[in-house]
Structures are given as structure tokens and as C-alpha cells.
Amino acid sequence: MKKNVILILICFAALSANAQKKTYLELLANQPQWVDSVFKTLNRRERIAQMFFVRAHTNLGKKYSDSVGQVIKKEQLGGVVFFQGGPGRQAAVTNAYQKVSHVPLLISSDGEWGLGMRLDSTISYPYQMTLGAIQNKDLIYRMGLEVAKDFKRLGMQMNLAPDADINNNPKNPVINYRSFGENKYNVASKTAAYMKGMQDGGLLTTLKHFPGHGDTDVDSHYDLPQLNFTAARLDSLEMYPFKELIKQGASGVMIAHMNIPSLDNTPNVPSTLSKPIVTGILKQKLGFKGLIISDAMDMKGVVKYFKDGQADLMGVIAGNDILELSQNSDRAIKLIRRAVRQDRLDMKIIDESVRKILTAKYWAGVYKRDTIVTQNIVAGVNRKESNALVQELANASVTLLKGKEYIKNLIPIRRTAIISIGVSGVTKFQKEISKGFYNSVYYVLDKDATATQISNIAREIGAFDQIIVGIHDSRARPANNMPLNTGVKNFIKELSAKNTVFALFANPYNLASLPGLESSRGLIVGYQKEDYMQISAAAVINNRLVPSGKLPVSIAPYYKFGDGL
């Protein structure tokens, strides 16, 4: 009895401690003593340096990593943004970088689908387009908690995610599958679940790309996109998720590099450098109090028209708290100091940003200066429960567009051809399907298959009673315009006229470029090529999983947002 009472008290204490932990925004309103004490030790140059986050990789060799360390040591910057590499190497390098920093660094990475977006030997969760099909938001919240554990295990305090863009342009080259979809309410709801999971897990988050990058046809990495929409349209549509999530306690917002004449008519000015957008709309009109982070300051969308460090200075004047990946942070700091001396920039604005950054460091616990334990780090970010959740997310996203009754009535003992198109070898999908169809044969057709190869398979499958086809994207990312040659596409169209069930393991927008699928006996959307999606689709065909996913986007002319049997 006594042991039970002690256990109850321990659980109650843990719950109370969790409940008492203030959010970042709450802490910002009542800043801890540590923030004030550190702030007072910084001279003007050191305060400005806190606003700059430098790029780091751990896949470019020791010389590169050491050179970044030298920049951090010399300039005493505020943080680091890690890109490609591996978990063990990154942990070791992070420890080295923290050691040479007088003020603890805020360590971040761009992990929209988890660590696997950047690091080898780590877990990649499904893309946001896939998650947009899920009807159970709790699964996405749980994913946020898992991502937070992964980041914290590697000594990171901020994820430059989630993506809150509404992908209302199917031809968008830069957002697309990174968005939860085209519907503003669905995007806001799913983004909130992911954001809250990460924040409740102790991770700072960054909604991006304000005021909304979903309806562009230009990639801001290479040029400056222009949004020629009215302020009213932008306010009611593109900004909707940002407005909702600011109300729900978002800790950070990232600004996009886009020229938006209706919000700021300065020629060629990106939103990142626009005071009317960053300060006027985000801070004043929407009342956002959290961290404002620029998109990468080395992207062509920002430096094309504002060169030689002018973009960095304008970014600070506009109201950004953090400038990530400046082309030359030392030059930028000098330009900003000069602007302060010349009264073109008020030092109070910089001081406010620095206090926000220091408060973020305190909230995320980096002020404790804990050394990352590098032993067993790969196992630490490859937990069984995380992998199990990936499969749960896949199961919840798979979407049945056609053939509910037909699939239900497929007969396991009938002769069944199982074809995978777009690959060079037998797939997980085929192996999983065959577990439920005992009299089956595999066929594989490459994306560039010859007419002879196609006709050979076409002739052989004529003797089969049932045909099940997986269409697989072979590329690293699920973009539009699947690379299937004309002969292969025609073969898909011919199969659509037979008793064929299809599963598409690709971006759903590809349905528009595969005519005939709308006439097939069964059609399942798996959204991406990974094995876990193939397992889920196979489970539907084997009648072991009831599909619950709904299309997060419309695909003209046959399918609309929310479709799914």
C-alpha cells in the first residue's frame, strides 16, 4: 500500500512539473535572471553576433567542420544550422562548437520529416503531403514528440519546421509535397498538431514560409518569386494557418523570400527584407511575439537584388531576430554596427532580438551546457517506438479512391499477376501482396522499358485472372512528372481497361499525368515510394487494413480534396 502511495505521488509530481513548465512565449513575457545576466556581459558587437546562425555540415570532412568552428570562435555567433551529415559526427562537432562559444549556441536543423531529412542513419517520417491525408491528428502530435526526442538527443534545440504553406499551386517546384495540402483548415489543423508535439517535447519550432509560399511557380533558392495577389486574398488564404497557429502559441516564424507588391511595393524587395511585412504585418497586425527567423540569406531570392551584405542589414531593419546562413556574417555585423552609429538603425531593436534569442536558449535548456553523450547515439535516434509510429502514420494515410468492393472480393487462390512499374527489381509491395495471393507471379517493368519488354509482359499476363500493379517513383523525392516513358504510360492505360488494381507510390499530383487510372477497377494512393507505404497499400489489397486516408489536394479533372472511400 505504501509503495502504491509513493508511486502515485511520484507520478503526480512529474505531471505537476510538466504542467508548470512555461511555454517559450510565457517565459518571454517574464524573462529569467540568466537572460539579463548574460545580456549585460555582451558588448554591442557581441549582441549583433547573436542574431547570426552559421551553416554547418558533417559530411564535408574535418577541414570544413574546423573552418566553421573557427568562424564561431572568432565571431561568437548565436547559433548553428546543421545540414547533411551523420548523428555521431554531428554530436561530436556540436560539443566542439559549444566549447568555443562564450554564450551557448542555439543548435538547429531543417527537419521537416525528422532527422532523416538531413542525416544518414536516422529515421525519416512521412512527408507532410502524406500526413495531410491522415484523419487522426493525435498521430501527428505523437510524431512531433518523437522528432523532439531525436533533436534533443543530438543536442539541438530548434527545428526549422513545420511547413505551414498551403500548396494551392500543383506546379509549385519548391513546396509541393512539403505542404499538408491545399485546404487552409486541414493545413492549419495538421501543422498545429505537429508544432504542438515538438513544442511539448521541449523543441523550439519555426512555422514557414510567412506569409505563404504555396502558390508560387519559382523556387526562391534560385530566383525571387513574385506573388501578385491582393492583400485581402493573402490575408484570408495564405496567412490563415500562420494566424491560427500564432494564436495557439507558435514559438517561431520563418519569413519567405518573395516579392509581394500588394504588401510592399518596393521594387524587387523580398518579404524577408520588408519592414511593412515583417514588422507591420507579422509583429504589429498579427501580434506575433516569438522568434522571427529569415529564410537562408544565401539564397538567390534574397541576394539577387541586394548584394554585398545589404540584405543582412535590411533583414535586421525589417524586424528579423535571427538571420540564418549569411554569405558573410563578419561583413554583415560591421554593416549593422555602422548603421547603428549613423542612427539608421536603433540599437533597441537589436537588444530586443538578442533578449528573445537568449530566452530561447534558456527555455530549451542549452544554458546548462550539457555535453552530448556520443555513445549509442545511433540507437538513441532509432527507437523501436519511432519506427512503429512511422508504420502507423503510413497506415493512416493510405487512400482508396476506387474499387472498395472489387478489392474486397479479390480471390486469394486465383492466378494473380503482381507487377511493379518504375523499378528495376522486385519490390516490398509485391512481396507483401503475395502473402495474401498464393497463386501469384511477379513482373517488373523499368521506367524506361522497351516496347519488347512491355509486349512480353502484356502477352504473359493475358492468362491471369487478377492483376495488381504498383506504380513507383524512382526519384529521391516525390515530385511531379514521374519519369515514365511513353510506352510504359500507354501500358498503364491499357491495364486500366482490364480487371486491374493499382497502387500509386508517388506524389498524388502524378495522377493527372497517368490517364486511364480513373477507369481502373481499383486505385490506391500511397503518396511516396518508401517500403512502409508499400506495406500499407498491400495490407489494404490483402483486406488486412481498412483505409482511412483522404486526398489532401485536388487532381484535375477526376479527384478533389477530401476524396477517399
XYZ file of N, CA and C in Angstrom, residues 165-176 178 209-221 223-229 233-234 238 256-260 271 480 509:
132
model
N 2.743 26.237 -45.239
C 2.292 26.726 -46.547
C 1.112 25.911 -47.061
N 0.186 26.592 -47.718
C -0.945 25.933 -48.375
C -0.546 25.695 -49.828
N -0.412 24.447 -50.228
C 0.043 24.180 -51.599
C -1.149 24.231 -52.567
N -1.551 25.454 -52.920
C -2.686 25.616 -53.827
C -2.250 25.796 -55.278
N -0.979 25.521 -55.566
C -0.478 25.518 -56.943
C 0.166 24.148 -57.192
N -0.518 23.266 -57.949
C 0.032 21.923 -58.184
C 1.420 21.926 -58.814
N 1.782 23.006 -59.509
C 3.083 23.074 -60.183
C 4.174 23.706 -59.317
N 3.885 23.920 -58.048
C 4.864 24.535 -57.148
C 6.140 23.683 -57.113
N 7.298 24.260 -57.486
C 8.520 23.464 -57.567
C 9.274 23.334 -56.251
N 8.897 24.093 -55.243
C 9.715 24.151 -54.024
C 8.957 23.720 -52.761
N 7.639 23.879 -52.716
C 6.857 23.457 -51.549
C 6.224 22.092 -51.840
N 5.132 22.055 -52.565
C 4.546 20.824 -53.075
C 4.359 19.772 -51.975
N 5.981 19.096 -49.477
C 6.378 19.555 -48.145
C 5.202 20.189 -47.397
N 6.483 29.201 -44.781
C 7.352 30.342 -45.036
C 6.440 31.566 -45.134
N 6.374 32.374 -44.076
C 5.452 33.506 -43.987
C 5.742 34.540 -45.078
N 4.719 35.108 -45.732
C 3.284 34.938 -45.470
C 2.607 33.815 -46.241
N 3.368 32.880 -46.829
C 2.787 31.727 -47.517
C 3.389 31.521 -48.890
N 4.097 30.394 -49.061
C 4.880 30.124 -50.271
C 4.186 29.094 -51.179
N 2.900 28.806 -50.933
C 2.248 27.694 -51.617
C 1.808 27.942 -53.038
N 1.608 29.203 -53.411
C 1.125 29.483 -54.772
C 2.196 30.202 -55.582
N 3.368 29.586 -55.665
C 4.443 30.129 -56.495
C 4.858 29.072 -57.518
N 5.427 29.533 -58.619
C 5.964 28.588 -59.603
C 7.463 28.824 -59.810
N 8.068 29.555 -58.860
C 9.507 29.843 -58.883
C 10.106 29.378 -57.561
N 11.256 28.725 -57.625
C 11.971 28.270 -56.438
C 12.865 29.403 -55.940
N 12.609 29.881 -54.709
C 13.346 31.036 -54.185
C 14.814 30.725 -53.888
N 15.223 29.457 -53.990
C 16.649 29.142 -53.896
C 17.399 29.704 -55.108
N 15.768 32.074 -57.613
C 15.298 33.371 -58.105
C 14.280 33.923 -57.126
N 13.811 35.135 -57.386
C 12.847 35.779 -56.495
C 11.426 35.573 -57.026
N 10.611 34.749 -56.356
C 9.220 34.586 -56.795
C 8.429 35.858 -56.538
N 7.390 36.065 -57.334
C 6.513 37.215 -57.116
C 5.083 36.729 -56.902
N 4.451 37.229 -55.871
C 3.052 36.916 -55.594
C 2.213 38.133 -55.957
N 1.436 37.996 -57.020
C 0.626 39.125 -57.467
C -0.825 38.974 -57.021
N -1.008 38.722 -55.730
C -2.350 38.581 -55.186
C -2.684 39.804 -54.340
N -6.758 38.621 -50.371
C -6.598 37.194 -50.678
C -5.509 36.584 -49.799
N -4.377 37.256 -49.672
C -3.271 36.747 -48.862
C -3.673 36.608 -47.400
N -3.486 32.524 -47.727
C -2.088 32.168 -47.428
C -1.722 32.352 -45.953
N 9.590 34.111 -45.736
C 9.937 33.658 -47.087
C 10.627 34.767 -47.875
N 11.361 34.358 -48.912
C 11.918 35.310 -49.876
C 10.943 35.408 -51.059
N 10.002 36.330 -50.983
C 9.037 36.528 -52.070
C 8.755 38.009 -52.235
N 8.618 38.435 -53.459
C 8.233 39.829 -53.730
C 6.705 39.890 -53.804
N 6.112 40.720 -52.928
C 4.645 40.775 -52.828
C 4.197 42.234 -52.933
N 10.135 39.569 -49.162
C 9.390 39.737 -47.909
C 10.318 39.696 -46.694
N 6.484 16.083 -58.982
C 5.586 15.893 -60.127
C 6.359 15.240 -61.272
N -0.150 14.316 -57.287
C -0.328 15.136 -58.487
C -0.027 14.343 -59.767
